[in-house]
Amino acid sequence: MGVSRQQLFQQLSSQQWDGFLKGVEKEGLRVDQDGFIAQTPHPEGLGSALTNPRITTDYSEALLELITPVCSNTEELLGSLADIHRFVQSHLGDELLWPASMPCRLDGDASIPIAEYGSSNIGRLKHVYRQGLAVRYGRMMQSIAGTHYNLSLPDTFWEFWQQAMGDDQKLRDFKSQQYFWLIRNFRRRSWLLMLLFGASPALDASFVKGVSHDLSPFGKDSLQGEHATSLRMGDLGYHNNAQSSLDICFNQLDTYINTLDRAIHTPWPPYEAIGTKRNGQFIQINTNILQIENEYYSAVRPKRNTEREEKPIQALSARGVEYIEVRCLDLDPFSATGISETQVDFLDLFLLDCLLSESDVISDSECRTLDCNYKEVISRGREAGLTLGFDGHRATVLEEAGSLVEQLAPLAQLLDEWEGGSKYERALTAQKAKLDDPSLLPSARVLGAMAEAGQGHLEWSRGMARQHQETLRSDLLSEQTRQVFEQMARQSVSEQQAMEDSDTLSFEDFLEHYLAS
């Protein structure tokens, strides 16, 4: 029997271990004092949503996206995220930043303003893409917010790992192969993240007005999934029929690129019926299953930073996988920044173990089982006795979750020894406590807090938003940090203006060239 991947990893020394590289993209709706989605433009003091590297918008003009730089440790990451929040809060006036993944009070699609990015061709492309999402799926599901967690390992690790594995590929190709190894195990285990961190079991009734659903009433104006962990990731959230026809393969880079590319170039009759223009104005980029790669909703993505006007799959094809983006995380409404220290440390441990565990290619039948497990935990994860399918047998959610968390203990101990602390042990202890007492699961805590306060989703979330705002505003940015953010905002406005001034093609010609490239 050969040496296991875990045994190979243990051959590293504390001097050779350089830790993780990590970043967060955190979304959040701006809302007014009544808890209604903000109708105001992107705050001027935050700079250009098109070009500011730290503060942009996602789908809606009201849906902020806060982006940390790449950080080398959890303390640096959370400090950066908190600083961005403090700067944003200083420019919100009397508006609030919504702390929950499921949105505030809405009044149909018309109440959700689509994000604006100026008159440059790139800016218009981003806006038209969002118009396309509106005509395809409606705007309501685009008002949902989440946290994306980005993780990579430094080249010092990959060089050691490639040598330990006896591999002689180009380092770029080896890294891509290994990141997909990680992704396959992530697909097998992602249900665990939805159990431990799903925090959207309830919503405001305005979100499903006129829509068929199986939710239960919670007070006057709220609804709940009685045993749900994450309504955000369920059928009421990121879901659509066209994408259910896709068979995006996560086994290796070339098949992933090819299947995604095929979806981008395959016409979809209902979208063809809509057309690309209405009254002479573009309303979607094209009429294919996907307008662009970013339209594909998945719990995880292999990523590579793109150059200007470069498409994501072009970047992946040319330079390979650079990092992994975990996309299934709900906002933690109990945290002022939407994510906690123990969650970040657990994610690092979880993802590293996905790399170090055996990872066969996922067959079609296994893929169906994994999708079923994921959906079951999202919709019924806190149901007593719920069982999932695992490699030919069934086990209860809590049994299998406990086994997976326990499996991480030796790795946590090793990393704590190397890094000289106990943070990974603390992260595991926090998750074990949830499994020992399911009332501590975030989804249960949200419903418990709402019930204890005698409030619905709107009132409770608004109260948390005010509490977080007070916390962040009472802890002022240093003068130096404030000046850095202000300079970044000014620079972003200049960059957007330069982009607008430098365009030479009409948008129609630009779009034709973009789609043909």
Short mmCIF file of C-alpha atoms in Angstrom, two decimals:
data_model
loop_
_atom_site.label_atom_id
_atom_site.label_comp_id
_atom_site.label_asym_id
_atom_site.label_seq_id
_atom_site.Cartn_x
_atom_site.Cartn_y
_atom_site.Cartn_z
CA MET A 1 0.00 0.00 0.00
CA GLY A 2 1.38 3.40 -1.03
CA VAL A 3 1.92 6.46 1.08
CA SER A 4 -1.27 8.46 1.57
CA ARG A 5 -1.63 12.11 0.68
CA GLN A 6 -2.00 12.95 4.38
CA GLN A 7 1.30 11.19 5.09
CA LEU A 8 3.00 13.09 2.28
CA PHE A 9 1.67 16.36 3.68
CA GLN A 10 3.13 15.54 7.10
CA GLN A 11 6.58 15.47 5.49
CA LEU A 12 6.38 19.25 5.34
CA SER A 13 8.00 21.09 8.21
CA SER A 14 6.79 24.16 10.04
CA GLN A 15 9.51 26.14 8.23
CA GLN A 16 8.18 24.99 4.85
CA TRP A 17 4.51 25.66 5.65
CA ASP A 18 3.58 29.17 4.50
CA GLY A 19 -0.11 28.91 5.29
CA PHE A 20 -3.02 29.94 3.11
CA LEU A 21 -3.80 32.88 0.83
CA LYS A 22 -7.37 34.01 1.30
CA GLY A 23 -9.89 36.69 0.47
CA VAL A 24 -13.58 37.53 0.92
CA GLU A 25 -16.21 39.08 -1.36
CA LYS A 26 -19.13 40.08 0.85
CA GLU A 27 -22.46 41.31 -0.51
CA GLY A 28 -25.06 43.36 1.33
CA LEU A 29 -28.12 45.40 0.44
CA ARG A 30 -28.42 49.07 1.26
CA VAL A 31 -31.82 49.69 2.83
CA ASP A 32 -33.71 52.69 4.18
CA GLN A 33 -34.75 53.15 7.80
CA ASP A 34 -38.00 51.27 7.16
CA GLY A 35 -36.12 48.22 5.90
CA PHE A 36 -37.06 48.80 2.24
CA ILE A 37 -34.46 48.36 -0.50
CA ALA A 38 -32.62 51.63 -1.16
CA GLN A 39 -33.67 53.52 -4.29
CA THR A 40 -30.67 55.86 -4.16
CA PRO A 41 -27.62 55.67 -6.46
CA HIS A 42 -24.34 54.10 -5.35
CA PRO A 43 -22.89 56.52 -2.76
CA GLU A 44 -20.61 59.02 -4.47
CA GLY A 45 -18.00 58.86 -1.71
CA LEU A 46 -17.42 55.16 -2.42
CA GLY A 47 -16.06 55.92 -5.88
CA SER A 48 -16.82 54.09 -9.11
CA ALA A 49 -18.53 50.72 -8.81
CA LEU A 50 -16.86 49.82 -12.10
CA THR A 51 -13.25 50.34 -11.10
CA ASN A 52 -12.92 50.54 -7.30
CA PRO A 53 -11.07 47.32 -6.35
CA ARG A 54 -12.54 47.21 -2.83
CA ILE A 55 -16.13 48.46 -3.14
CA THR A 56 -18.41 47.63 -6.06
CA THR A 57 -21.98 46.49 -6.68
CA ASP A 58 -23.32 43.08 -7.61
CA TYR A 59 -26.67 42.81 -9.40
CA SER A 60 -28.48 45.82 -8.02
CA GLU A 61 -27.42 49.42 -7.54
CA ALA A 62 -28.39 48.77 -3.91
CA LEU A 63 -26.41 45.53 -3.55
CA LEU A 64 -22.92 46.44 -2.34
CA GLU A 65 -20.02 44.04 -2.78
CA LEU A 66 -17.02 44.53 -0.52
CA ILE A 67 -13.77 42.89 -1.63
CA THR A 68 -10.72 42.31 0.53
CA PRO A 69 -7.21 42.07 -0.89
CA VAL A 70 -5.49 38.69 -0.81
CA CYS A 71 -4.42 38.10 2.81
CA SER A 72 -2.00 35.64 4.37
CA ASN A 73 -3.81 35.07 7.67
CA THR A 74 -7.27 35.27 9.20
CA GLU A 75 -6.53 38.28 11.40
CA GLU A 76 -5.37 40.32 8.41
CA LEU A 77 -8.40 39.21 6.38
CA LEU A 78 -10.99 40.11 9.00
CA GLY A 79 -9.21 43.37 9.78
CA SER A 80 -9.31 44.36 6.12
CA LEU A 81 -12.97 43.40 5.80
CA ALA A 82 -13.86 45.38 8.92
CA ASP A 83 -12.00 48.45 7.61
CA ILE A 84 -13.92 48.32 4.32
CA HIS A 85 -17.17 48.08 6.28
CA ARG A 86 -16.22 51.06 8.44
CA PHE A 87 -15.47 53.17 5.38
CA VAL A 88 -18.75 52.14 3.74
CA GLN A 89 -20.72 52.88 6.89
CA SER A 90 -19.25 56.38 6.98
CA HIS A 91 -20.87 57.04 3.57
CA LEU A 92 -24.30 55.46 4.09
CA GLY A 93 -25.94 58.45 5.75
CA ASP A 94 -29.20 57.24 7.31
CA GLU A 95 -29.24 54.04 5.25
CA LEU A 96 -28.40 50.63 6.73
CA LEU A 97 -26.45 47.63 5.44
CA TRP A 98 -28.73 44.59 5.52
CA PRO A 99 -27.12 41.75 7.54
CA ALA A 100 -29.17 38.83 6.19
CA SER A 101 -28.83 36.85 2.97
CA MET A 102 -32.56 36.91 2.24
CA PRO A 103 -33.53 40.45 1.29
CA CYS A 104 -35.31 43.28 3.01
CA ARG A 105 -38.82 44.49 2.14
CA LEU A 106 -39.34 44.53 -1.64
CA ASP A 107 -42.19 45.58 -3.91
CA GLY A 108 -41.72 43.38 -6.96
CA ASP A 109 -39.09 43.55 -9.67
CA ALA A 110 -39.57 47.27 -10.26
CA SER A 111 -38.34 48.04 -6.74
CA ILE A 112 -34.90 46.51 -7.43
CA PRO A 113 -32.74 48.98 -9.42
CA ILE A 114 -30.21 47.34 -11.74
CA ALA A 115 -26.62 48.42 -11.14
CA GLU A 116 -25.20 51.21 -13.29
CA TYR A 117 -21.54 51.37 -14.38
CA GLY A 118 -21.33 54.42 -16.60
CA SER A 119 -21.18 54.83 -20.37
CA SER A 120 -18.01 52.91 -21.28
CA ASN A 121 -18.48 49.78 -23.33
CA ILE A 122 -17.30 47.61 -20.42
CA GLY A 123 -19.70 49.43 -18.09
CA ARG A 124 -22.59 48.99 -20.51
CA LEU A 125 -21.73 45.31 -20.95
CA LYS A 126 -22.03 44.76 -17.20
CA HIS A 127 -25.38 46.57 -17.15
CA VAL A 128 -26.80 44.69 -20.16
CA TYR A 129 -25.72 41.38 -18.63
CA ARG A 130 -27.77 42.28 -15.55
CA GLN A 131 -30.70 43.29 -17.76
CA GLY A 132 -30.42 39.81 -19.24
CA LEU A 133 -30.62 38.23 -15.81
CA ALA A 134 -33.79 40.26 -15.20
CA VAL A 135 -35.57 39.12 -18.37
CA ARG A 136 -34.47 35.51 -17.85
CA TYR A 137 -35.07 34.99 -14.13
CA GLY A 138 -36.64 38.15 -12.76
CA ARG A 139 -34.93 40.55 -10.39
CA MET A 140 -36.13 39.11 -7.09
CA MET A 141 -33.62 36.25 -6.85
CA GLN A 142 -30.85 38.71 -7.76
CA SER A 143 -31.49 40.67 -4.56
CA ILE A 144 -30.15 37.80 -2.42
CA ALA A 145 -26.75 38.34 -0.78
CA GLY A 146 -23.96 36.00 0.26
CA THR A 147 -20.30 35.70 1.10
CA HIS A 148 -17.74 34.28 -1.33
CA TYR A 149 -14.61 32.84 0.22
CA ASN A 150 -11.50 32.65 -1.95
CA LEU A 151 -8.61 30.36 -1.08
CA SER A 152 -5.32 29.36 -2.66
CA LEU A 153 -2.04 27.87 -1.52
CA PRO A 154 1.29 29.59 -2.24
CA ASP A 155 3.71 28.30 -4.88
CA THR A 156 6.12 27.23 -2.14
CA PHE A 157 3.54 24.61 -1.15
CA TRP A 158 2.79 23.55 -4.72
CA GLU A 159 6.47 23.08 -5.51
CA PHE A 160 6.84 20.81 -2.48
CA TRP A 161 3.59 19.00 -3.26
CA GLN A 162 4.50 18.38 -6.89
CA GLN A 163 7.87 16.93 -5.88
CA ALA A 164 6.25 14.79 -3.18
CA MET A 165 3.74 13.46 -5.71
CA GLY A 166 6.49 12.68 -8.23
CA ASP A 167 4.78 14.79 -10.86
CA ASP A 168 6.64 16.34 -13.81
CA GLN A 169 3.92 18.48 -15.45
CA LYS A 170 4.24 22.21 -15.77
CA LEU A 171 3.50 23.69 -12.35
CA ARG A 172 0.51 25.54 -13.81
CA ASP A 173 -1.07 22.29 -15.03
CA PHE A 174 -0.28 20.44 -11.81
CA LYS A 175 -1.94 23.16 -9.72
CA SER A 176 -5.06 23.06 -11.90
CA GLN A 177 -5.23 19.27 -11.58
CA GLN A 178 -4.90 19.46 -7.81
CA TYR A 179 -7.45 22.26 -7.42
CA PHE A 180 -9.97 20.11 -9.29
CA TRP A 181 -9.05 17.23 -6.96
CA LEU A 182 -10.04 19.56 -4.11
CA ILE A 183 -13.22 20.63 -5.91
CA ARG A 184 -14.40 17.04 -6.35
CA ASN A 185 -14.21 16.46 -2.60
CA PHE A 186 -15.80 19.84 -1.97
CA ARG A 187 -18.75 18.67 -4.08
CA ARG A 188 -18.97 15.54 -1.94
CA ARG A 189 -18.91 17.46 1.34
CA SER A 190 -20.47 20.86 0.61
CA TRP A 191 -23.68 19.82 2.36
CA LEU A 192 -21.70 20.05 5.62
CA LEU A 193 -21.07 23.77 5.07
CA MET A 194 -24.79 24.33 4.53
CA LEU A 195 -25.53 22.59 7.82
CA LEU A 196 -22.84 24.41 9.83
CA PHE A 197 -23.14 27.87 8.24
CA GLY A 198 -26.54 28.07 6.54
CA ALA A 199 -28.22 31.10 8.11
CA SER A 200 -31.24 31.92 5.95
CA PRO A 201 -34.18 29.83 7.22
CA ALA A 202 -36.67 32.72 7.03
CA LEU A 203 -37.62 35.56 4.72
CA ASP A 204 -39.91 38.55 4.37
CA ALA A 205 -43.21 37.62 2.78
CA SER A 206 -42.72 40.28 0.10
CA PHE A 207 -40.02 38.09 -1.48
CA VAL A 208 -42.51 35.38 -2.48
CA LYS A 209 -45.59 37.51 -3.15
CA GLY A 210 -47.59 35.75 -5.85
CA VAL A 211 -45.17 32.80 -5.92
CA SER A 212 -46.03 29.19 -5.06
CA HIS A 213 -44.01 27.88 -2.11
CA ASP A 214 -44.12 25.42 0.78
CA LEU A 215 -42.92 27.75 3.54
CA SER A 216 -44.71 28.12 6.88
CA PRO A 217 -45.88 31.41 8.40
CA PHE A 218 -43.66 33.03 11.01
CA GLY A 219 -45.59 35.86 12.58
CA LYS A 220 -47.50 38.30 10.43
CA ASP A 221 -45.20 39.14 7.50
CA SER A 222 -42.51 36.44 7.54
CA LEU A 223 -42.17 32.88 6.34
CA GLN A 224 -39.85 30.07 7.37
CA GLY A 225 -38.57 26.74 6.20
CA GLU A 226 -39.22 24.86 9.43
CA HIS A 227 -36.10 22.66 9.11
CA ALA A 228 -34.30 24.62 6.38
CA THR A 229 -30.73 25.82 6.70
CA SER A 230 -30.47 28.07 3.63
CA LEU A 231 -33.44 29.33 1.63
CA ARG A 232 -30.89 31.37 -0.32
CA MET A 233 -29.44 28.25 -1.91
CA GLY A 234 -32.79 26.50 -2.44
CA ASP A 235 -35.39 26.65 -5.18
CA LEU A 236 -36.54 30.11 -4.10
CA GLY A 237 -32.99 31.41 -4.41
CA TYR A 238 -30.38 30.77 -7.08
CA HIS A 239 -32.26 28.38 -9.35
CA ASN A 240 -33.47 28.34 -12.93
CA ASN A 241 -34.76 25.79 -15.43
CA ALA A 242 -32.33 26.50 -18.27
CA GLN A 243 -29.32 25.78 -16.08
CA SER A 244 -30.86 22.56 -14.80
CA SER A 245 -30.31 21.21 -18.32
CA LEU A 246 -26.55 21.80 -18.06
CA ASP A 247 -24.08 19.07 -17.23
CA ILE A 248 -21.09 21.14 -16.13
CA CYS A 249 -18.28 18.74 -15.34
CA PHE A 250 -16.10 19.48 -12.31
CA ASN A 251 -13.73 16.53 -12.78
CA GLN A 252 -10.91 18.33 -14.60
CA LEU A 253 -10.11 21.68 -16.15
CA ASP A 254 -10.50 20.89 -19.85
CA THR A 255 -13.92 19.24 -19.47
CA TYR A 256 -15.05 22.08 -17.20
CA ILE A 257 -14.01 24.67 -19.77
CA ASN A 258 -15.53 22.72 -22.67
CA THR A 259 -18.90 22.11 -21.03
CA LEU A 260 -19.14 25.71 -19.85
CA ASP A 261 -18.11 27.00 -23.28
CA ARG A 262 -20.78 24.85 -24.90
CA ALA A 263 -23.44 26.37 -22.63
CA ILE A 264 -22.31 29.88 -23.60
CA HIS A 265 -22.72 29.01 -27.29
CA THR A 266 -25.90 26.89 -27.18
CA PRO A 267 -29.12 28.77 -28.03
CA TRP A 268 -32.07 28.41 -25.67
CA PRO A 269 -35.48 28.81 -27.38
CA PRO A 270 -37.21 30.80 -24.61
CA TYR A 271 -34.35 33.31 -24.65
CA GLU A 272 -34.42 33.45 -28.45
CA ALA A 273 -38.10 34.33 -28.18
CA ILE A 274 -37.18 37.29 -25.95
CA GLY A 275 -34.50 38.56 -28.34
CA THR A 276 -31.50 40.73 -27.52
CA LYS A 277 -33.20 44.12 -27.99
CA ARG A 278 -36.39 45.82 -26.95
CA ASN A 279 -37.31 49.21 -28.38
CA GLY A 280 -33.84 49.45 -29.87
CA GLN A 281 -32.09 48.88 -26.51
CA PHE A 282 -30.10 45.77 -25.57
CA ILE A 283 -31.83 43.68 -22.92
CA GLN A 284 -29.46 40.69 -22.91
CA ILE A 285 -26.00 39.95 -24.28
CA ASN A 286 -27.14 36.95 -26.33
CA THR A 287 -29.88 34.30 -26.41
CA ASN A 288 -27.80 31.30 -25.33
CA ILE A 289 -28.22 29.16 -22.20
CA LEU A 290 -25.60 31.36 -20.53
CA GLN A 291 -24.82 34.93 -21.57
CA ILE A 292 -21.36 34.64 -19.97
CA GLU A 293 -19.66 32.19 -17.60
CA ASN A 294 -20.62 34.15 -14.47
CA GLU A 295 -24.29 33.35 -15.09
CA TYR A 296 -23.70 29.73 -14.09
CA TYR A 297 -24.65 29.29 -10.44
CA SER A 298 -22.56 26.80 -8.52
CA ALA A 299 -21.44 26.28 -4.94
CA VAL A 300 -17.77 26.43 -5.97
CA ARG A 301 -15.78 27.81 -8.90
CA PRO A 302 -12.21 27.39 -10.10
CA LYS A 303 -10.97 30.93 -10.70
CA ARG A 304 -8.21 32.90 -12.42
CA ASN A 305 -7.95 36.68 -12.34
CA THR A 306 -8.78 38.12 -15.74
CA GLU A 307 -7.23 40.87 -17.79
CA ARG A 308 -9.39 43.70 -19.13
CA GLU A 309 -12.00 42.33 -21.59
CA GLU A 310 -10.75 38.76 -21.02
CA LYS A 311 -13.37 36.08 -20.36
CA PRO A 312 -13.03 33.80 -17.33
CA ILE A 313 -12.67 30.59 -19.35
CA GLN A 314 -10.06 32.27 -21.56
CA ALA A 315 -8.04 33.09 -18.46
CA LEU A 316 -8.43 29.55 -17.09
CA SER A 317 -7.45 28.02 -20.42
CA ALA A 318 -4.41 30.25 -20.85
CA ARG A 319 -3.01 30.29 -17.31
CA GLY A 320 -4.80 27.59 -15.29
CA VAL A 321 -6.58 27.69 -11.94
CA GLU A 322 -5.32 30.35 -9.54
CA TYR A 323 -7.69 29.92 -6.60
CA ILE A 324 -10.95 28.36 -5.45
CA GLU A 325 -14.08 30.45 -4.85
CA VAL A 326 -16.57 29.03 -2.34
CA ARG A 327 -19.92 30.59 -3.22
CA CYS A 328 -22.48 28.81 -1.05
CA LEU A 329 -21.97 30.75 2.19
CA ASP A 330 -24.83 32.72 3.68
CA LEU A 331 -24.12 35.98 5.46
CA ASP A 332 -23.71 35.48 9.19
CA PRO A 333 -26.31 37.98 10.47
CA PHE A 334 -24.81 37.87 13.96
CA SER A 335 -21.50 39.25 12.67
CA ALA A 336 -21.01 42.92 11.78
CA THR A 337 -18.98 41.83 8.73
CA GLY A 338 -20.97 38.72 7.78
CA ILE A 339 -18.31 36.15 8.64
CA SER A 340 -16.46 35.05 11.79
CA GLU A 341 -12.94 34.02 12.73
CA THR A 342 -13.84 30.42 13.57
CA GLN A 343 -15.71 30.10 10.26
CA VAL A 344 -12.69 31.28 8.24
CA ASP A 345 -10.32 28.93 10.09
CA PHE A 346 -12.71 26.02 9.67
CA LEU A 347 -13.03 26.72 5.95
CA ASP A 348 -9.24 26.64 5.57
CA LEU A 349 -9.10 23.31 7.38
CA PHE A 350 -12.06 21.88 5.45
CA LEU A 351 -10.66 22.90 2.05
CA LEU A 352 -7.16 21.64 2.80
CA ASP A 353 -8.57 18.28 3.84
CA CYS A 354 -10.51 18.17 0.55
CA LEU A 355 -7.11 18.38 -1.16
CA LEU A 356 -5.45 15.79 1.07
CA SER A 357 -8.22 13.14 0.93
CA GLU A 358 -8.65 10.59 -1.83
CA SER A 359 -10.76 11.99 -4.66
CA ASP A 360 -11.97 9.70 -7.44
CA VAL A 361 -13.60 11.13 -10.53
CA ILE A 362 -17.29 11.82 -9.91
CA SER A 363 -19.56 9.58 -11.97
CA ASP A 364 -22.96 10.67 -13.23
CA SER A 365 -24.73 8.57 -10.61
CA GLU A 366 -22.57 9.94 -7.80
CA CYS A 367 -23.20 13.46 -9.09
CA ARG A 368 -26.95 12.91 -8.76
CA THR A 369 -26.48 11.63 -5.19
CA LEU A 370 -24.33 14.62 -4.25
CA ASP A 371 -26.88 17.07 -5.66
CA CYS A 372 -29.61 15.30 -3.71
CA ASN A 373 -27.63 15.44 -0.44
CA TYR A 374 -26.97 19.14 -0.92
CA LYS A 375 -30.63 19.94 -1.62
CA GLU A 376 -31.82 17.85 1.32
CA VAL A 377 -29.61 19.69 3.82
CA ILE A 378 -30.57 23.07 2.39
CA SER A 379 -34.28 22.38 2.72
CA ARG A 380 -34.44 19.91 5.64
CA GLY A 381 -31.02 19.90 7.31
CA ARG A 382 -32.32 20.31 10.87
CA GLU A 383 -34.99 17.61 10.54
CA ALA A 384 -34.45 14.93 13.19
CA GLY A 385 -33.21 11.68 11.70
CA LEU A 386 -32.69 13.01 8.19
CA THR A 387 -30.46 10.60 6.23
CA LEU A 388 -28.22 11.19 3.21
CA GLY A 389 -26.62 8.84 0.68
CA PHE A 390 -22.89 8.06 0.97
CA ASP A 391 -21.04 5.61 -1.28
CA GLY A 392 -23.68 2.89 -1.27
CA HIS A 393 -25.04 3.43 2.25
CA ARG A 394 -27.17 5.94 4.13
CA ALA A 395 -26.36 7.75 7.36
CA THR A 396 -27.99 10.48 9.39
CA VAL A 397 -26.85 14.04 8.81
CA LEU A 398 -25.56 14.48 12.36
CA GLU A 399 -23.69 11.15 12.33
CA GLU A 400 -21.92 11.87 9.07
CA ALA A 401 -21.28 15.51 9.99
CA GLY A 402 -19.71 14.42 13.27
CA SER A 403 -17.53 11.91 11.46
CA LEU A 404 -16.32 14.50 8.93
CA VAL A 405 -15.54 17.09 11.61
CA GLU A 406 -13.72 14.49 13.71
CA GLN A 407 -11.71 13.50 10.64
CA LEU A 408 -10.23 17.02 10.62
CA ALA A 409 -8.81 16.78 14.16
CA PRO A 410 -5.31 15.43 13.28
CA LEU A 411 -4.88 18.05 10.57
CA ALA A 412 -6.00 20.80 12.98
CA GLN A 413 -3.48 19.60 15.54
CA LEU A 414 -0.68 19.54 12.95
CA LEU A 415 -1.40 23.07 11.66
CA ASP A 416 -1.67 24.41 15.20
CA GLU A 417 1.75 22.91 15.98
CA TRP A 418 3.27 24.42 12.86
CA GLU A 419 1.72 27.86 13.38
CA GLY A 420 2.12 27.94 17.15
CA GLY A 421 -1.44 28.36 18.40
CA SER A 422 -4.79 26.64 18.84
CA LYS A 423 -7.05 28.40 16.33
CA TYR A 424 -7.84 25.31 14.27
CA GLU A 425 -8.73 23.33 17.39
CA ARG A 426 -11.02 26.23 18.42
CA ALA A 427 -12.63 26.23 14.98
CA LEU A 428 -13.35 22.49 15.25
CA THR A 429 -14.66 22.84 18.81
CA ALA A 430 -17.11 25.52 17.64
CA GLN A 431 -18.49 23.20 14.94
CA LYS A 432 -18.68 20.18 17.28
CA ALA A 433 -20.76 22.27 19.68
CA LYS A 434 -23.33 22.88 16.92
CA LEU A 435 -23.58 19.17 16.18
CA ASP A 436 -23.91 18.30 19.87
CA ASP A 437 -26.64 20.92 20.27
CA PRO A 438 -28.38 21.67 16.92
CA SER A 439 -30.07 24.72 18.47
CA LEU A 440 -26.64 26.36 18.02
CA LEU A 441 -26.71 25.91 14.24
CA PRO A 442 -26.95 29.40 12.66
CA SER A 443 -30.28 28.62 10.99
CA ALA A 444 -31.74 27.55 14.34
CA ARG A 445 -30.20 30.56 16.08
CA VAL A 446 -31.84 32.94 13.61
CA LEU A 447 -35.30 31.45 14.15
CA GLY A 448 -34.69 31.33 17.91
CA ALA A 449 -33.61 34.97 18.03
CA MET A 450 -36.62 36.07 15.98
CA ALA A 451 -38.98 34.12 18.25
CA GLU A 452 -37.36 35.42 21.43
CA ALA A 453 -37.64 39.01 20.18
CA GLY A 454 -41.21 38.46 18.98
CA GLN A 455 -40.18 39.86 15.61
CA GLY A 456 -40.43 38.83 11.98
CA HIS A 457 -37.58 38.71 9.48
CA LEU A 458 -37.81 42.41 8.62
CA GLU A 459 -37.87 43.76 12.17
CA TRP A 460 -35.20 41.42 13.53
CA SER A 461 -32.81 41.93 10.60
CA ARG A 462 -33.29 45.70 10.72
CA GLY A 463 -32.47 45.64 14.42
CA MET A 464 -29.28 43.67 13.74
CA ALA A 465 -28.38 46.12 10.95
CA ARG A 466 -28.66 49.04 13.36
CA GLN A 467 -26.63 47.21 15.99
CA HIS A 468 -23.85 46.40 13.50
CA GLN A 469 -23.85 49.97 12.19
CA GLU A 470 -23.44 51.35 15.69
CA THR A 471 -20.59 48.91 16.36
CA LEU A 472 -18.74 49.80 13.16
CA ARG A 473 -19.29 53.56 13.42
CA SER A 474 -18.09 53.64 17.02
CA ASP A 475 -14.76 52.11 16.00
CA LEU A 476 -13.31 54.78 13.72
CA LEU A 477 -10.84 54.15 10.91
CA SER A 478 -7.33 55.43 11.43
CA GLU A 479 -6.68 58.64 9.53
CA GLN A 480 -4.15 56.89 7.32
CA THR A 481 -6.57 54.08 6.38
CA ARG A 482 -9.36 56.55 5.70
CA GLN A 483 -7.12 58.50 3.35
CA VAL A 484 -6.16 55.31 1.50
CA PHE A 485 -9.83 54.49 0.88
CA GLU A 486 -10.62 58.04 -0.18
CA GLN A 487 -7.71 58.07 -2.62
CA MET A 488 -8.85 54.70 -3.98
CA ALA A 489 -12.35 56.10 -4.51
CA ARG A 490 -11.04 59.21 -6.32
CA GLN A 491 -8.72 57.11 -8.45
CA SER A 492 -11.57 54.79 -9.44
CA VAL A 493 -13.64 57.74 -10.69
CA SER A 494 -10.70 58.91 -12.81
CA GLU A 495 -10.21 55.40 -14.18
CA GLN A 496 -13.88 55.12 -15.17
CA GLN A 497 -13.69 58.48 -16.92
CA ALA A 498 -10.55 57.40 -18.78
CA MET A 499 -12.28 54.23 -19.94
CA GLU A 500 -15.24 56.22 -21.21
CA ASP A 501 -12.97 58.69 -23.01
CA SER A 502 -10.88 55.97 -24.65
CA ASP A 503 -13.70 53.96 -26.25
CA THR A 504 -13.64 54.10 -30.04
CA LEU A 505 -16.20 51.42 -30.96
CA SER A 506 -19.95 51.71 -30.73
CA PHE A 507 -21.41 49.40 -28.10
CA GLU A 508 -22.95 47.21 -30.78
CA ASP A 509 -19.59 46.76 -32.51
CA PHE A 510 -17.87 46.23 -29.16
CA LEU A 511 -20.38 43.53 -28.18
CA GLU A 512 -19.98 41.78 -31.52
CA HIS A 513 -16.21 41.75 -31.07
CA TYR A 514 -16.52 40.58 -27.44
CA LEU A 515 -18.80 37.66 -28.32
CA ALA A 516 -16.61 36.62 -31.26
CA SER A 517 -13.35 36.63 -29.28
#
